[in-house]
Short mmCIF file of C-alpha atoms and ligand atoms in Angstrom, two decimals:
data_model
loop_
_atom_site.label_atom_id
_atom_site.label_comp_id
_atom_site.label_asym_id
_atom_site.label_seq_id
_atom_site.Cartn_x
_atom_site.Cartn_y
_atom_site.Cartn_z
CA UNK A 187 -17.28 0.06 -52.57
CA UNK A 188 -18.18 3.73 -52.31
CA UNK A 189 -18.40 4.95 -48.75
CA UNK A 190 -21.01 7.23 -47.22
CA UNK A 191 -18.54 9.94 -46.29
CA UNK A 192 -15.68 10.65 -43.95
CA UNK A 193 -15.53 10.02 -40.20
CA UNK A 194 -13.03 11.79 -37.96
CA UNK A 195 -12.39 11.08 -34.32
CA UNK A 196 -9.58 11.88 -31.95
CA UNK A 197 -8.63 10.75 -28.47
CA UNK A 198 -5.93 12.02 -26.17
CA UNK A 199 -2.99 9.63 -25.70
CA UNK A 200 -3.99 8.08 -22.39
CA UNK A 201 -1.99 4.88 -22.82
CA UNK A 202 -3.50 1.44 -22.41
CA UNK A 203 -7.22 1.60 -23.04
CA UNK A 204 -9.95 0.44 -20.69
CA UNK A 205 -13.44 -0.98 -20.97
CA UNK A 206 -14.93 2.54 -20.98
CA UNK A 207 -12.80 3.55 -23.97
CA UNK A 208 -13.68 0.29 -25.68
CA UNK A 209 -17.46 0.50 -25.30
CA UNK A 210 -17.66 4.30 -25.57
CA UNK A 211 -15.34 4.75 -28.54
CA UNK A 212 -13.13 1.99 -29.98
CA UNK A 213 -15.90 -0.49 -30.76
CA UNK A 214 -17.67 2.21 -32.80
CA UNK A 215 -14.43 3.20 -34.54
CA UNK A 216 -14.09 -0.38 -35.75
CA UNK A 217 -17.73 -0.69 -36.86
CA UNK A 218 -17.74 2.61 -38.77
CA UNK A 219 -14.96 1.40 -41.07
CA UNK A 220 -17.45 -0.67 -43.07
CA UNK A 221 -19.42 2.37 -44.24
CA UNK A 222 -17.08 5.37 -43.95
CA UNK A 223 -13.59 6.53 -44.79
CA UNK A 224 -12.27 6.81 -41.28
CA UNK A 225 -9.58 9.09 -39.91
CA UNK A 226 -8.54 8.28 -36.34
CA UNK A 227 -6.17 10.59 -34.57
CA UNK A 228 -4.12 10.51 -31.39
CA UNK A 229 -4.59 14.11 -30.31
CA UNK A 230 -1.31 14.76 -28.51
CA UNK A 231 -1.55 18.56 -28.92
CA UNK A 232 -4.90 18.50 -27.14
CA UNK A 233 -3.27 16.52 -24.36
CA UNK A 234 -0.70 19.29 -23.84
CA UNK A 235 -3.44 21.65 -22.63
CA UNK A 236 -3.68 19.89 -19.28
CA UNK A 237 -0.42 17.96 -19.04
CA UNK A 238 2.06 18.91 -16.38
CA UNK A 239 4.72 16.57 -17.76
CA UNK A 240 5.18 14.96 -21.17
CA UNK A 241 7.38 12.15 -19.86
CA UNK A 242 4.90 9.41 -20.82
CA UNK A 243 3.50 11.05 -23.96
CA UNK A 244 5.36 8.90 -26.48
CA UNK A 245 4.78 5.62 -24.70
CA UNK A 246 1.10 6.41 -24.09
CA UNK A 247 0.69 7.16 -27.78
CA UNK A 248 2.28 3.83 -28.68
CA UNK A 249 0.18 1.83 -26.21
CA UNK A 250 -3.06 3.46 -27.34
CA UNK A 251 -2.30 2.90 -31.02
CA UNK A 252 -1.47 -0.72 -30.21
CA UNK A 253 -4.86 -1.18 -28.55
CA UNK A 254 -6.67 0.46 -31.46
CA UNK A 255 -5.03 -1.81 -34.01
CA UNK A 256 -5.49 -4.93 -31.88
CA UNK A 257 -9.19 -4.06 -31.49
CA UNK A 258 -9.65 -4.08 -35.26
CA UNK A 259 -8.91 -0.63 -36.62
CA UNK A 260 -7.47 -1.52 -39.99
CA UNK A 261 -4.65 0.80 -41.08
CA UNK A 262 -5.13 -0.20 -44.73
CA UNK A 263 -8.81 0.85 -44.63
CA UNK A 264 -8.50 3.78 -42.24
CA UNK A 265 -5.99 6.52 -41.51
CA UNK A 266 -4.46 6.28 -38.04
CA UNK A 267 -2.04 9.07 -37.13
CA UNK A 268 -0.67 11.48 -34.54
CA UNK A 269 -2.16 14.97 -34.57
CA UNK A 270 1.13 16.88 -34.15
CA UNK A 271 2.68 15.12 -37.16
CA UNK A 272 0.43 16.98 -39.58
CA UNK A 273 1.61 20.57 -39.22
CA UNK A 274 -1.32 22.13 -41.10
CA UNK A 275 -3.40 21.72 -37.94
CA UNK A 276 -1.50 24.61 -36.35
CA UNK A 277 -2.29 26.91 -39.24
CA UNK A 278 -6.01 26.15 -39.31
CA UNK A 279 -6.17 26.49 -35.52
CA UNK A 280 -4.72 30.00 -35.82
CA UNK A 281 -7.06 31.00 -38.63
CA UNK A 282 -10.05 29.61 -36.67
CA UNK A 283 -8.94 31.63 -33.63
CA UNK A 284 -9.93 34.76 -35.53
CA UNK A 285 -13.54 33.59 -35.84
CA UNK A 286 -13.75 32.26 -32.27
CA UNK A 287 -15.67 34.44 -29.78
CA UNK A 288 -13.83 34.25 -26.46
CA UNK A 289 -17.04 34.56 -24.39
CA UNK A 290 -18.52 31.51 -26.02
CA UNK A 291 -15.40 29.45 -25.32
CA UNK A 292 -15.22 30.39 -21.64
CA UNK A 293 -18.94 29.57 -21.27
CA UNK A 294 -18.57 25.94 -22.41
CA UNK A 295 -19.26 23.44 -19.58
CA UNK A 296 -16.13 21.43 -20.40
CA UNK A 297 -13.95 24.53 -19.98
CA UNK A 298 -15.57 25.44 -16.66
CA UNK A 299 -15.00 21.91 -15.41
CA UNK A 300 -11.31 22.00 -16.38
CA UNK A 301 -10.90 25.34 -14.58
CA UNK A 302 -12.46 23.83 -11.44
CA UNK A 303 -10.14 20.82 -11.68
CA UNK A 304 -6.92 22.80 -12.20
CA UNK A 305 -7.37 26.51 -11.44
CA UNK A 306 -3.57 26.99 -11.46
CA UNK A 307 -3.27 25.91 -15.10
CA UNK A 308 -5.77 27.92 -17.14
CA UNK A 309 -3.81 28.59 -20.31
CA UNK A 310 -4.69 29.96 -23.72
CA UNK A 311 -4.50 26.47 -25.22
CA UNK A 312 -7.09 25.23 -22.74
CA UNK A 313 -9.53 27.99 -23.69
CA UNK A 314 -8.82 27.12 -27.32
CA UNK A 315 -9.36 23.36 -26.88
CA UNK A 316 -12.66 23.39 -28.86
CA UNK A 317 -11.05 25.58 -31.54
CA UNK A 318 -8.32 22.97 -32.02
CA UNK A 319 -10.99 20.27 -32.16
CA UNK A 320 -12.95 22.26 -34.74
CA UNK A 321 -9.73 22.63 -36.76
CA UNK A 322 -9.12 18.86 -36.62
CA UNK A 323 -12.59 18.04 -37.86
CA UNK A 324 -12.64 20.74 -40.55
CA UNK A 325 -9.09 20.00 -41.78
CA UNK A 326 -10.18 16.51 -42.77
CA UNK A 327 -13.62 17.68 -43.95
CA UNK A 328 -15.34 15.10 -41.77
CA UNK A 329 -19.03 14.45 -42.42
CA UNK A 330 -19.54 12.58 -39.18
CA UNK A 331 -17.91 12.59 -35.75
CA UNK A 332 -18.56 9.76 -33.27
CA UNK A 333 -18.55 11.19 -29.74
CA UNK A 334 -19.79 10.78 -26.22
CA UNK A 335 -22.74 13.01 -25.31
CA UNK A 336 -20.48 15.22 -23.14
CA UNK A 337 -18.71 16.27 -26.34
CA UNK A 338 -21.95 17.45 -28.00
CA UNK A 339 -21.30 21.16 -27.20
CA UNK A 340 -17.89 20.85 -28.91
CA UNK A 341 -19.43 19.48 -32.08
CA UNK A 342 -22.00 22.26 -32.03
CA UNK A 343 -19.11 24.68 -31.57
CA UNK A 344 -17.34 23.12 -34.58
CA UNK A 345 -20.46 23.57 -36.70
CA UNK A 346 -20.69 27.22 -35.68
CA UNK A 347 -17.01 27.79 -36.41
CA UNK A 348 -17.33 26.28 -39.88
CA UNK A 349 -20.41 28.42 -40.55
CA UNK A 350 -18.64 31.58 -39.29
CA UNK A 351 -15.59 30.84 -41.43
CA UNK A 352 -17.60 30.11 -44.57
CA UNK A 353 -19.74 33.24 -44.00
CA UNK A 354 -16.85 35.58 -43.17
CA UNK A 355 -14.88 34.55 -46.26
CA UNK A 356 -17.89 34.01 -48.56
CA UNK A 357 -16.95 30.44 -49.28
CA UNK A 358 -18.22 26.91 -48.84
CA UNK A 359 -14.89 25.08 -48.71
CA UNK A 360 -15.39 23.78 -45.16
CA UNK A 361 -17.92 21.12 -44.21
CA UNK A 362 -20.30 21.21 -41.22
CA UNK A 363 -19.98 17.83 -39.53
CA UNK A 364 -22.79 15.67 -38.18
CA UNK A 365 -22.56 13.89 -34.85
CA UNK A 366 -23.02 10.24 -33.99
CA UNK A 367 -23.58 9.79 -30.28
CA UNK A 368 -22.27 6.53 -28.85
CA UNK A 369 -24.85 4.03 -27.61
CA UNK A 370 -22.99 3.47 -24.36
CA UNK A 371 -22.00 6.98 -23.30
CA UNK A 372 -21.03 6.18 -19.73
CA UNK A 373 -19.44 2.97 -18.49
CA UNK A 374 -19.13 3.08 -14.71
CA UNK A 375 -15.93 2.07 -12.99
CA UNK A 376 -15.29 -0.77 -10.56
CA UNK A 377 -16.60 1.51 -7.78
CA UNK A 378 -20.03 1.32 -9.45
CA UNK A 379 -20.41 5.08 -8.90
CA UNK A 380 -18.22 7.15 -11.17
CA UNK A 381 -17.39 7.04 -14.87
CA UNK A 382 -14.66 4.50 -15.57
CA UNK A 383 -11.45 6.44 -15.87
CA UNK A 384 -7.75 5.80 -15.59
CA UNK A 385 -7.27 8.85 -13.37
CA UNK A 386 -9.80 7.50 -10.85
CA UNK A 387 -8.12 4.09 -10.90
CA UNK A 388 -11.51 2.39 -11.21
CA UNK A 389 -10.80 0.97 -14.66
CA UNK A 390 -10.44 -2.44 -16.26
CA UNK A 391 -7.60 -2.41 -18.77
CA UNK A 392 -8.25 -4.35 -21.97
CA UNK A 393 -4.68 -5.63 -22.07
CA UNK A 394 -4.76 -7.35 -18.66
CA UNK A 395 -4.39 -11.13 -18.59
CA UNK A 396 -7.45 -13.26 -17.94
CA UNK A 397 -6.30 -13.83 -14.35
CA UNK A 398 -5.67 -10.14 -13.72
CA UNK A 399 -9.08 -9.32 -15.18
CA UNK A 400 -10.80 -11.79 -12.89
CA UNK A 401 -9.01 -10.25 -9.88
CA UNK A 402 -10.17 -6.73 -10.76
CA UNK A 403 -13.70 -7.89 -11.55
CA UNK A 404 -13.94 -9.53 -8.11
CA UNK A 405 -13.35 -6.08 -6.53
CA UNK A 406 -16.32 -4.53 -8.37
CA UNK A 407 -18.95 -2.90 -6.19
CA UNK A 408 -22.42 -4.41 -6.70
CA UNK A 409 -25.81 -3.43 -5.22
CA UNK A 410 -24.74 -1.65 -1.99
CA UNK A 411 -27.99 -2.69 -0.25
CA UNK A 412 -27.10 -6.37 -0.65
CA UNK A 413 -24.94 -6.91 2.41
CA UNK A 414 -25.29 -10.71 2.81
CA UNK A 415 -25.41 -13.56 0.34
CA UNK A 416 -28.96 -14.36 1.51
CA UNK A 417 -30.25 -10.80 0.86
CA UNK A 418 -32.13 -10.35 -2.41
CA UNK A 419 -30.31 -7.98 -4.78
CA UNK A 420 -31.42 -5.35 -7.27
CA UNK A 421 -29.73 -5.74 -10.68
CA UNK A 422 -31.13 -2.38 -11.80
CA UNK A 423 -28.62 -0.57 -9.59
CA UNK A 424 -25.70 -2.98 -10.17
CA UNK A 425 -22.88 -2.08 -12.54
CA UNK A 426 -21.88 -5.74 -12.94
CA UNK A 427 -25.37 -6.45 -14.26
CA UNK A 428 -25.11 -3.51 -16.71
CA UNK A 429 -21.95 -5.07 -18.10
CA UNK A 430 -23.47 -8.55 -18.21
CA UNK A 431 -25.97 -7.03 -20.64
CA UNK A 432 -23.06 -6.22 -22.96
CA UNK A 433 -20.91 -9.34 -22.62
CA UNK A 434 -23.24 -12.21 -21.58
CA UNK A 435 -25.85 -14.12 -23.56
CA UNK A 436 -29.53 -13.05 -23.32
CA UNK A 437 -30.27 -16.30 -21.45
CA UNK A 438 -27.56 -15.60 -18.88
CA UNK A 439 -28.80 -12.04 -18.45
CA UNK A 440 -32.36 -13.32 -17.87
CA UNK A 441 -31.19 -15.87 -15.33
CA UNK A 442 -29.10 -13.35 -13.38
CA UNK A 443 -31.93 -10.85 -13.45
CA UNK A 444 -34.26 -13.38 -11.80
CA UNK A 445 -31.79 -15.18 -9.54
CA UNK A 446 -30.23 -11.99 -8.13
CA UNK A 447 -33.65 -10.70 -7.09
CA UNK A 448 -34.46 -13.89 -5.16
CA UNK A 449 -30.93 -14.41 -3.79
CA UNK A 450 -30.54 -17.52 -5.97
CA UNK A 451 -27.14 -16.32 -7.21
CA UNK A 452 -24.58 -14.47 -5.09
CA UNK A 453 -22.39 -11.56 -6.20
CA UNK A 454 -19.26 -13.74 -6.20
CA UNK A 455 -20.67 -16.21 -8.73
CA UNK A 456 -22.24 -13.42 -10.73
CA UNK A 457 -18.86 -11.66 -11.01
CA UNK A 458 -17.04 -14.90 -11.87
CA UNK A 459 -19.43 -15.43 -14.75
CA UNK A 460 -18.93 -11.86 -15.92
CA UNK A 461 -15.14 -12.22 -15.77
CA UNK A 462 -15.35 -15.45 -17.79
CA UNK A 463 -17.51 -13.88 -20.50
CA UNK A 464 -15.43 -10.71 -20.63
CA UNK A 465 -12.23 -12.75 -20.98
CA UNK A 466 -13.79 -14.84 -23.76
CA UNK A 467 -14.80 -11.67 -25.59
CA UNK A 468 -11.35 -10.11 -25.24
CA UNK A 469 -9.33 -13.26 -26.08
CA UNK A 470 -8.90 -12.47 -29.81
CA UNK A 471 -7.97 -8.86 -28.98
CA UNK A 472 -5.32 -10.01 -26.52
CA UNK A 473 -3.86 -12.52 -28.94
CA UNK A 474 -3.56 -9.87 -31.64
CA UNK A 475 -2.15 -7.36 -29.17
CA UNK A 476 0.61 -9.74 -28.10
CA UNK A 477 1.52 -10.40 -31.73
CA UNK A 478 1.62 -6.67 -32.56
CA UNK A 479 3.64 -5.87 -29.45
CA UNK A 480 6.43 -8.04 -30.88
CA UNK A 481 6.99 -5.46 -33.63
CA UNK A 482 6.91 -1.93 -32.22
CA UNK A 483 8.45 -0.58 -35.44
CA UNK A 484 5.32 -1.66 -37.29
CA UNK A 485 3.13 0.49 -34.99
CA UNK A 486 5.31 3.57 -35.63
CA UNK A 487 5.32 2.82 -39.37
CA UNK A 488 1.51 2.72 -39.36
CA UNK A 489 1.42 6.09 -37.57
CA UNK A 490 3.95 7.68 -39.93
CA UNK A 491 2.17 6.34 -42.98
CA UNK A 492 -1.10 7.64 -41.52
CA UNK A 493 0.44 11.10 -41.04
CA UNK A 494 1.50 11.15 -44.70
CA UNK A 495 -1.96 10.23 -45.94
CA UNK A 496 -3.64 12.64 -43.50
CA UNK A 497 -1.14 15.33 -44.55
CA UNK A 498 -2.19 15.06 -48.18
CA UNK A 499 -5.84 15.72 -47.26
CA UNK A 500 -4.82 18.50 -44.86
CA UNK A 501 -2.68 20.33 -47.41
CA UNK A 502 -5.47 20.17 -49.99
CA UNK A 503 -7.91 21.70 -47.48
CA UNK A 504 -5.40 24.37 -46.46
CA UNK A 505 -4.82 25.44 -50.05
CA UNK A 506 -8.56 26.04 -50.33
CA UNK A 507 -8.65 27.79 -46.95
CA UNK A 508 -5.70 30.10 -47.76
CA UNK A 509 -7.30 31.01 -51.08
CA UNK A 510 -10.66 31.69 -49.39
CA UNK A 511 -9.06 33.90 -46.74
CA UNK A 512 -7.03 35.73 -49.38
CA UNK A 513 -3.57 34.82 -48.13
CA UNK A 514 -0.92 34.97 -50.83
CA UNK A 515 0.10 31.64 -52.37
P1 LIG B 793 -10.70 12.07 -24.42
O1 LIG B 793 -12.12 12.11 -23.93
O2 LIG B 793 -9.92 13.26 -24.08
O3 LIG B 793 -10.57 11.74 -25.86
P2 LIG B 793 -10.54 9.74 -22.84
O4 LIG B 793 -9.45 8.76 -22.63
O5 LIG B 793 -11.20 10.34 -21.65
O6 LIG B 793 -9.94 10.88 -23.69
O7 LIG B 793 -11.64 9.07 -23.74
C1 LIG B 793 -11.39 8.49 -25.01
C2 LIG B 793 -12.71 8.03 -25.57
O8 LIG B 793 -13.28 7.03 -24.73
C3 LIG B 793 -13.75 9.16 -25.65
O9 LIG B 793 -14.52 9.00 -26.84
C4 LIG B 793 -14.60 8.94 -24.43
O10 LIG B 793 -15.94 9.40 -24.61
C5 LIG B 793 -14.56 7.43 -24.27
N1 LIG B 793 -14.66 7.06 -22.85
C6 LIG B 793 -13.71 7.23 -21.90
N2 LIG B 793 -14.13 6.77 -20.71
C7 LIG B 793 -15.40 6.31 -20.91
C8 LIG B 793 -16.38 5.71 -20.05
N3 LIG B 793 -16.16 5.46 -18.77
N4 LIG B 793 -17.57 5.37 -20.59
C9 LIG B 793 -17.82 5.58 -21.90
N5 LIG B 793 -16.94 6.14 -22.76
C10 LIG B 793 -15.74 6.50 -22.28
#
């Protein structure tokens, strides 16, 4: 079947994935395979921009790739690889640096946030983060990039970089990508307040056992106004209810919506039901994950094979780029 075009997406190697990664990214990665040629990349070079130690880099890469494959990314259909294993990325990054206005990069909200978070570690690579991302997307000539809304300025930056490059070198070899914003851009953590994130330790790991999942779910913060079981609750402000909408049946969602408001159901039972439905949803993933974890060599083979296939596309693009720039063959 002919596909509609090429998708590229990358994620930093953060190790075992959580519910936020799943709903915000992985689920879409899997769905897009039906219509697009997909290239999914573990962006380890991007990770270096903020990392103080690389001790866990390799293991985090492995665990993330394992989750991706267990969730249904098909390495026959799609290319799954590690960014640093395709060396052409470094070359395109450098060439893109020459068409990257520094003022624009330091103005990006994501850069300003990173500076606030770690003022002692503002390095050239960090300023160049969007340039490296633009190089990733352009190297594989992606038509479409699935992202969270917070990444929208980076995609816009990529489009501008591609336009600047094509204009400066009077060419049309590089492709301006489109953006597909995820339907669930922000899954809240177990605190019910902040975005689910490993660094905030408010996450629910996909690879937990059913029992472990239930334990974490029982710690989730619900409607803070509902102090006693007999108080009526407000599902509109409850993160558990938001997740019921994703993992429970429409009938269950309707019942909880009504029964929470009239104190017919308590938070404990509501969370137990959520844990049960979440565990049922994740059961096939966990089974596949356990099977894959038995053969770590297979995961590395998939990543090496992916790097070879990605490398072929990358070298083709770079030959066109070098010719456009006027670099000798
Ligand atoms: P990065 O954003 O650097 O790739 P993350 O681990 O933060 O690394 O995120 C990986 C993917 O998962 C991204 O597409 C991100 O938007 C998505 N994601 C992470 N946390 C959440 C969350 N709490 N809600 C929705 N999407 C999330």
